[in-house]
PDB file of C-alpha atoms in Angstrom:
ATOM      1  CA  UNK A  22     -30.701 -62.398   9.247  1.00  0.00           C
ATOM      2  CA  UNK A  23     -27.981 -59.895  10.001  1.00  0.00           C
ATOM      3  CA  UNK A  24     -27.819 -58.954   6.311  1.00  0.00           C
ATOM      4  CA  UNK A  25     -31.612 -58.299   6.177  1.00  0.00           C
ATOM      5  CA  UNK A  26     -31.432 -56.165   9.322  1.00  0.00           C
ATOM      6  CA  UNK A  27     -28.555 -54.129   7.871  1.00  0.00           C
ATOM      7  CA  UNK A  28     -30.401 -53.646   4.542  1.00  0.00           C
ATOM      8  CA  UNK A  29     -33.582 -52.599   6.389  1.00  0.00           C
ATOM      9  CA  UNK A  30     -31.651 -50.086   8.478  1.00  0.00           C
ATOM     10  CA  UNK A  31     -29.939 -48.733   5.368  1.00  0.00           C
ATOM     11  CA  UNK A  32     -33.312 -48.371   3.598  1.00  0.00           C
ATOM     12  CA  UNK A  33     -34.754 -46.440   6.571  1.00  0.00           C
ATOM     13  CA  UNK A  34     -31.764 -44.114   6.711  1.00  0.00           C
ATOM     14  CA  UNK A  35     -31.969 -43.535   2.936  1.00  0.00           C
ATOM     15  CA  UNK A  36     -35.651 -42.658   3.225  1.00  0.00           C
ATOM     16  CA  UNK A  37     -34.977 -40.242   6.065  1.00  0.00           C
ATOM     17  CA  UNK A  38     -32.119 -38.593   4.158  1.00  0.00           C
ATOM     18  CA  UNK A  39     -33.659 -38.353   0.686  1.00  0.00           C
ATOM     19  CA  UNK A  40     -37.339 -38.283   1.643  1.00  0.00           C
ATOM     20  CA  UNK A  41     -37.054 -35.177   3.803  1.00  0.00           C
ATOM     21  CA  UNK A  42     -34.509 -33.337   1.664  1.00  0.00           C
ATOM     22  CA  UNK A  43     -35.737 -29.876   0.684  1.00  0.00           C
ATOM     23  CA  UNK A  44     -34.296 -27.527  -1.850  1.00  0.00           C
ATOM     24  CA  UNK A  45     -32.861 -24.421  -0.228  1.00  0.00           C
ATOM     25  CA  UNK A  46     -33.350 -21.034  -1.919  1.00  0.00           C
ATOM     26  CA  UNK A  47     -30.948 -18.262  -1.033  1.00  0.00           C
ATOM     27  CA  UNK A  48     -31.399 -14.565  -1.671  1.00  0.00           C
ATOM     28  CA  UNK A  49     -29.069 -13.097  -4.248  1.00  0.00           C
ATOM     29  CA  UNK A  50     -27.653 -10.802  -1.596  1.00  0.00           C
ATOM     30  CA  UNK A  51     -26.300  -7.316  -1.915  1.00  0.00           C
ATOM     31  CA  UNK A  52     -25.534  -7.502  -5.632  1.00  0.00           C
ATOM     32  CA  UNK A  53     -22.225  -5.697  -5.207  1.00  0.00           C
ATOM     33  CA  UNK A  54     -18.791  -6.258  -3.717  1.00  0.00           C
ATOM     34  CA  UNK A  55     -16.124  -3.916  -2.369  1.00  0.00           C
ATOM     35  CA  UNK A  56     -12.374  -4.366  -2.065  1.00  0.00           C
ATOM     36  CA  UNK A  57      -9.595  -2.063  -0.829  1.00  0.00           C
ATOM     37  CA  UNK A  58      -6.426  -1.151  -2.725  1.00  0.00           C
ATOM     38  CA  UNK A  59      -4.010  -1.189   0.211  1.00  0.00           C
ATOM     39  CA  UNK A  60      -1.222   1.429  -0.058  1.00  0.00           C
ATOM     40  CA  UNK A  61       2.503   1.081   0.738  1.00  0.00           C
ATOM     41  CA  UNK A  62       2.074   2.520   4.240  1.00  0.00           C
ATOM     42  CA  UNK A  63      -0.187  -0.384   5.298  1.00  0.00           C
ATOM     43  CA  UNK A  64       1.073  -1.551   8.720  1.00  0.00           C
ATOM     44  CA  UNK A  65       0.147  -5.234   8.411  1.00  0.00           C
ATOM     45  CA  UNK A  66      -1.583  -7.785   6.189  1.00  0.00           C
ATOM     46  CA  UNK A  67      -5.108  -6.829   7.284  1.00  0.00           C
ATOM     47  CA  UNK A  68      -7.934  -6.795   4.758  1.00  0.00           C
ATOM     48  CA  UNK A  69      -8.903  -3.297   5.909  1.00  0.00           C
ATOM     49  CA  UNK A  70      -6.942  -0.019   5.865  1.00  0.00           C
ATOM     50  CA  UNK A  71      -4.483  -0.060   8.808  1.00  0.00           C
ATOM     51  CA  UNK A  72      -2.212   2.860   7.962  1.00  0.00           C
ATOM     52  CA  UNK A  73       0.753   4.725   9.395  1.00  0.00           C
ATOM     53  CA  UNK A  74       0.183   8.262   8.104  1.00  0.00           C
ATOM     54  CA  UNK A  75       2.327  11.415   8.141  1.00  0.00           C
ATOM     55  CA  UNK A  76       1.202  14.688   9.755  1.00  0.00           C
ATOM     56  CA  UNK A  77       0.241  17.380   7.253  1.00  0.00           C
ATOM     57  CA  UNK A  78      -0.054  14.991   4.300  1.00  0.00           C
ATOM     58  CA  UNK A  79      -3.083  13.779   2.390  1.00  0.00           C
ATOM     59  CA  UNK A  80      -3.736  10.037   2.491  1.00  0.00           C
ATOM     60  CA  UNK A  81      -5.634   8.658  -0.492  1.00  0.00           C
ATOM     61  CA  UNK A  82      -7.974   5.742   0.216  1.00  0.00           C
ATOM     62  CA  UNK A  83      -8.997   3.740  -2.852  1.00  0.00           C
ATOM     63  CA  UNK A  84     -11.661   1.050  -2.982  1.00  0.00           C
ATOM     64  CA  UNK A  85     -13.171  -0.825  -5.914  1.00  0.00           C
ATOM     65  CA  UNK A  86     -16.928  -1.292  -6.033  1.00  0.00           C
ATOM     66  CA  UNK A  87     -18.232  -3.994  -8.384  1.00  0.00           C
ATOM     67  CA  UNK A  88     -21.804  -4.568  -9.495  1.00  0.00           C
ATOM     68  CA  UNK A  89     -22.356  -8.343  -9.574  1.00  0.00           C
ATOM     69  CA  UNK A  90     -25.750  -8.066 -11.286  1.00  0.00           C
ATOM     70  CA  UNK A  91     -26.867  -7.200 -14.815  1.00  0.00           C
ATOM     71  CA  UNK A  92     -28.963  -4.288 -13.509  1.00  0.00           C
ATOM     72  CA  UNK A  93     -27.589  -0.763 -13.056  1.00  0.00           C
ATOM     73  CA  UNK A  94     -27.182   0.389  -9.447  1.00  0.00           C
ATOM     74  CA  UNK A  95     -26.786   3.717  -7.672  1.00  0.00           C
ATOM     75  CA  UNK A  96     -24.739   3.323  -4.481  1.00  0.00           C
ATOM     76  CA  UNK A  97     -23.744   5.731  -1.722  1.00  0.00           C
ATOM     77  CA  UNK A  98     -20.199   5.592  -0.298  1.00  0.00           C
ATOM     78  CA  UNK A  99     -19.732   7.402   3.021  1.00  0.00           C
ATOM     79  CA  UNK A 100     -16.761   7.957   5.317  1.00  0.00           C
ATOM     80  CA  UNK A 101     -18.103   7.043   8.766  1.00  0.00           C
ATOM     81  CA  UNK A 102     -16.533   7.706  12.172  1.00  0.00           C
ATOM     82  CA  UNK A 103     -16.363   4.704  14.504  1.00  0.00           C
ATOM     83  CA  UNK A 104     -18.106   4.841  17.880  1.00  0.00           C
ATOM     84  CA  UNK A 105     -18.494   2.787  21.054  1.00  0.00           C
ATOM     85  CA  UNK A 106     -21.741   0.813  21.081  1.00  0.00           C
ATOM     86  CA  UNK A 107     -23.777   0.281  24.246  1.00  0.00           C
ATOM     87  CA  UNK A 108     -22.273  -3.208  24.666  1.00  0.00           C
ATOM     88  CA  UNK A 109     -18.728  -1.781  24.589  1.00  0.00           C
ATOM     89  CA  UNK A 110     -17.749  -2.954  21.092  1.00  0.00           C
ATOM     90  CA  UNK A 111     -16.775  -0.664  18.220  1.00  0.00           C
ATOM     91  CA  UNK A 112     -19.422   0.267  15.646  1.00  0.00           C
ATOM     92  CA  UNK A 113     -18.393   1.192  12.109  1.00  0.00           C
ATOM     93  CA  UNK A 114     -21.795   2.042  10.619  1.00  0.00           C
ATOM     94  CA  UNK A 115     -23.584   5.417  10.312  1.00  0.00           C
ATOM     95  CA  UNK A 116     -24.698   6.733  13.693  1.00  0.00           C
ATOM     96  CA  UNK A 117     -25.669   9.862  15.592  1.00  0.00           C
ATOM     97  CA  UNK A 118     -23.115   9.419  18.402  1.00  0.00           C
ATOM     98  CA  UNK A 119     -20.982  12.496  18.985  1.00  0.00           C
ATOM     99  CA  UNK A 120     -17.748  12.195  20.949  1.00  0.00           C
ATOM    100  CA  UNK A 121     -16.985  15.624  22.377  1.00  0.00           C
ATOM    101  CA  UNK A 122     -13.600  14.378  23.591  1.00  0.00           C
ATOM    102  CA  UNK A 123     -12.416  13.528  20.047  1.00  0.00           C
ATOM    103  CA  UNK A 124     -10.168  16.213  18.593  1.00  0.00           C
ATOM    104  CA  UNK A 125     -10.531  14.687  15.106  1.00  0.00           C
ATOM    105  CA  UNK A 126     -12.959  12.186  13.610  1.00  0.00           C
ATOM    106  CA  UNK A 127     -12.593  10.105  10.466  1.00  0.00           C
ATOM    107  CA  UNK A 128     -15.651  11.550   8.713  1.00  0.00           C
ATOM    108  CA  UNK A 129     -14.388  15.080   9.421  1.00  0.00           C
ATOM    109  CA  UNK A 130     -10.983  14.293   7.844  1.00  0.00           C
ATOM    110  CA  UNK A 131     -12.261  12.246   4.876  1.00  0.00           C
ATOM    111  CA  UNK A 132     -14.954  14.574   3.562  1.00  0.00           C
ATOM    112  CA  UNK A 133     -18.429  14.193   2.128  1.00  0.00           C
ATOM    113  CA  UNK A 134     -20.200  11.006   0.946  1.00  0.00           C
ATOM    114  CA  UNK A 135     -20.152  10.154  -2.766  1.00  0.00           C
ATOM    115  CA  UNK A 136     -22.845   8.667  -4.983  1.00  0.00           C
ATOM    116  CA  UNK A 137     -21.732   6.311  -7.739  1.00  0.00           C
ATOM    117  CA  UNK A 138     -23.608   4.954 -10.746  1.00  0.00           C
ATOM    118  CA  UNK A 139     -22.703   1.380 -11.656  1.00  0.00           C
ATOM    119  CA  UNK A 140     -23.741  -0.260 -14.908  1.00  0.00           C
ATOM    120  CA  UNK A 141     -24.457  -3.994 -14.826  1.00  0.00           C
ATOM    121  CA  UNK A 142     -21.285  -6.071 -14.233  1.00  0.00           C
ATOM    122  CA  UNK A 143     -19.232  -2.857 -13.984  1.00  0.00           C
ATOM    123  CA  UNK A 144     -16.483  -2.034 -11.497  1.00  0.00           C
ATOM    124  CA  UNK A 145     -15.461   1.496 -10.537  1.00  0.00           C
ATOM    125  CA  UNK A 146     -12.733   2.965  -8.334  1.00  0.00           C
ATOM    126  CA  UNK A 147     -13.818   5.292  -5.525  1.00  0.00           C
ATOM    127  CA  UNK A 148     -11.286   7.520  -3.768  1.00  0.00           C
ATOM    128  CA  UNK A 149     -11.300   9.619  -0.621  1.00  0.00           C
ATOM    129  CA  UNK A 150      -8.482  12.025   0.205  1.00  0.00           C
ATOM    130  CA  UNK A 151      -8.020  12.099   3.974  1.00  0.00           C
ATOM    131  CA  UNK A 152      -6.347  15.289   5.240  1.00  0.00           C
ATOM    132  CA  UNK A 153      -4.056  14.361   8.132  1.00  0.00           C
ATOM    133  CA  UNK A 154      -3.722  17.213  10.695  1.00  0.00           C
ATOM    134  CA  UNK A 155      -0.400  19.092  10.499  1.00  0.00           C
ATOM    135  CA  UNK A 156       0.376  18.482  14.171  1.00  0.00           C
ATOM    136  CA  UNK A 157      -0.556  14.798  13.940  1.00  0.00           C
ATOM    137  CA  UNK A 158      -2.607  13.114  16.645  1.00  0.00           C
ATOM    138  CA  UNK A 159      -2.164  10.768  19.586  1.00  0.00           C
ATOM    139  CA  UNK A 160      -3.481   7.213  19.336  1.00  0.00           C
ATOM    140  CA  UNK A 161      -5.680   6.031  16.476  1.00  0.00           C
ATOM    141  CA  UNK A 162      -8.547   7.406  14.441  1.00  0.00           C
ATOM    142  CA  UNK A 163     -11.071   4.698  13.540  1.00  0.00           C
ATOM    143  CA  UNK A 164     -13.769   4.696  10.901  1.00  0.00           C
ATOM    144  CA  UNK A 165     -14.972   2.969   7.764  1.00  0.00           C
ATOM    145  CA  UNK A 166     -15.880   3.457   4.143  1.00  0.00           C
ATOM    146  CA  UNK A 167     -19.534   2.437   4.228  1.00  0.00           C
ATOM    147  CA  UNK A 168     -21.140   1.433   0.913  1.00  0.00           C
ATOM    148  CA  UNK A 169     -24.916   1.122   0.825  1.00  0.00           C
ATOM    149  CA  UNK A 170     -27.608   0.462  -1.721  1.00  0.00           C
ATOM    150  CA  UNK A 171     -30.466   2.803  -0.753  1.00  0.00           C
ATOM    151  CA  UNK A 172     -32.939   0.624  -2.682  1.00  0.00           C
ATOM    152  CA  UNK A 173     -35.357  -1.223  -0.410  1.00  0.00           C
ATOM    153  CA  UNK A 174     -35.998  -4.837  -1.476  1.00  0.00           C
ATOM    154  CA  UNK A 175     -39.416  -5.972  -0.299  1.00  0.00           C
ATOM    155  CA  UNK A 176     -40.282  -9.607   0.259  1.00  0.00           C
ATOM    156  CA  UNK A 177     -42.546 -11.738   2.387  1.00  0.00           C
ATOM    157  CA  UNK A 178     -45.953 -13.281   2.322  1.00  0.00           C
ATOM    158  CA  UNK A 179     -48.672 -14.582   4.575  1.00  0.00           C
ATOM    159  CA  UNK A 180     -49.318 -11.205   6.173  1.00  0.00           C
ATOM    160  CA  UNK A 181     -45.660 -10.477   6.830  1.00  0.00           C
ATOM    161  CA  UNK A 182     -43.467  -7.986   4.966  1.00  0.00           C
ATOM    162  CA  UNK A 183     -39.683  -7.786   5.068  1.00  0.00           C
ATOM    163  CA  UNK A 184     -37.752  -4.756   3.861  1.00  0.00           C
ATOM    164  CA  UNK A 185     -34.092  -5.448   3.087  1.00  0.00           C
ATOM    165  CA  UNK A 186     -31.364  -2.849   2.546  1.00  0.00           C
ATOM    166  CA  UNK A 187     -27.823  -3.962   1.811  1.00  0.00           C
ATOM    167  CA  UNK A 188     -24.573  -2.357   2.907  1.00  0.00           C
ATOM    168  CA  UNK A 189     -20.908  -3.313   3.252  1.00  0.00           C
ATOM    169  CA  UNK A 190     -17.956  -1.552   4.793  1.00  0.00           C
ATOM    170  CA  UNK A 191     -14.173  -1.541   4.919  1.00  0.00           C
ATOM    171  CA  UNK A 192     -12.617  -0.496   8.207  1.00  0.00           C
ATOM    172  CA  UNK A 193     -10.019   2.275   8.450  1.00  0.00           C
ATOM    173  CA  UNK A 194      -7.404   2.693  11.192  1.00  0.00           C
ATOM    174  CA  UNK A 195      -5.127   5.757  11.007  1.00  0.00           C
ATOM    175  CA  UNK A 196      -2.165   6.524  13.263  1.00  0.00           C
ATOM    176  CA  UNK A 197       0.833   8.858  13.047  1.00  0.00           C
ATOM    177  CA  UNK A 198       2.989   6.744  15.383  1.00  0.00           C
ATOM    178  CA  UNK A 199       3.284   3.069  16.291  1.00  0.00           C
ATOM    179  CA  UNK A 200       4.018   3.987  19.925  1.00  0.00           C
ATOM    180  CA  UNK A 201       1.405   2.418  22.192  1.00  0.00           C
ATOM    181  CA  UNK A 202      -0.715   4.931  24.088  1.00  0.00           C
ATOM    182  CA  UNK A 203      -1.724   4.285  27.709  1.00  0.00           C
ATOM    183  CA  UNK A 204      -5.511   4.324  28.196  1.00  0.00           C
ATOM    184  CA  UNK A 205      -6.952   7.503  29.698  1.00  0.00           C
ATOM    185  CA  UNK A 206     -10.559   6.671  30.505  1.00  0.00           C
ATOM    186  CA  UNK A 207     -12.764   9.285  32.124  1.00  0.00           C
ATOM    187  CA  UNK A 208     -16.171   8.081  33.282  1.00  0.00           C
ATOM    188  CA  UNK A 209     -18.453  10.990  32.443  1.00  0.00           C
ATOM    189  CA  UNK A 210     -21.676   9.920  34.187  1.00  0.00           C
ATOM    190  CA  UNK A 211     -23.531   6.863  35.406  1.00  0.00           C
ATOM    191  CA  UNK A 212     -27.309   6.905  35.392  1.00  0.00           C
ATOM    192  CA  UNK A 213     -30.155   4.408  35.014  1.00  0.00           C
ATOM    193  CA  UNK A 214     -31.789   4.132  31.648  1.00  0.00           C
ATOM    194  CA  UNK A 215     -33.630   1.824  29.287  1.00  0.00           C
ATOM    195  CA  UNK A 216     -32.732   0.301  25.970  1.00  0.00           C
ATOM    196  CA  UNK A 217     -35.180  -1.422  23.631  1.00  0.00           C
ATOM    197  CA  UNK A 218     -37.911  -0.829  26.246  1.00  0.00           C
ATOM    198  CA  UNK A 219     -35.923  -2.727  28.886  1.00  0.00           C
ATOM    199  CA  UNK A 220     -34.577  -1.257  32.116  1.00  0.00           C
TER     200      UNK A 220
END
């Protein structure tokens, strides 16, 4: 009796497991990868650029962009200045935030965006020469090398459309000294507002 009960339970569990199993389909994703070539002045073992730079010198940043598809791609690589998001975290993607208190920004020091053409399965190096100010700077300058595929991939069905654009980034932290800087926070203004149509 116990054996029959155990076999019956096992049969039910097998049916539930195999009978409801569905094949999962995943999107191919971005179709490209990026990786940094970390220089000798890397401060730690981070997977992003965390560099101790010298005033007045030019710091070369090198990344490799690889096309993981058989189709040619045109990608845009932009140096982007980091900013404080409304929730207080750091954003490393393109934005319209201007920090009037910043003496230098990463995008200002690193120059203009670049467009690269990638054949299928090809990998190319992309470099940016960052001009470090002659007098140096206090604290850190944060930013990223932001790689995006401007192509819009459309999908969907049943009256719904989804437009996908893919991008990846590698963070950049620059500093001319490892001396810790005491915070100097000045609250500019406090006023009520709304975000995403919410007060």
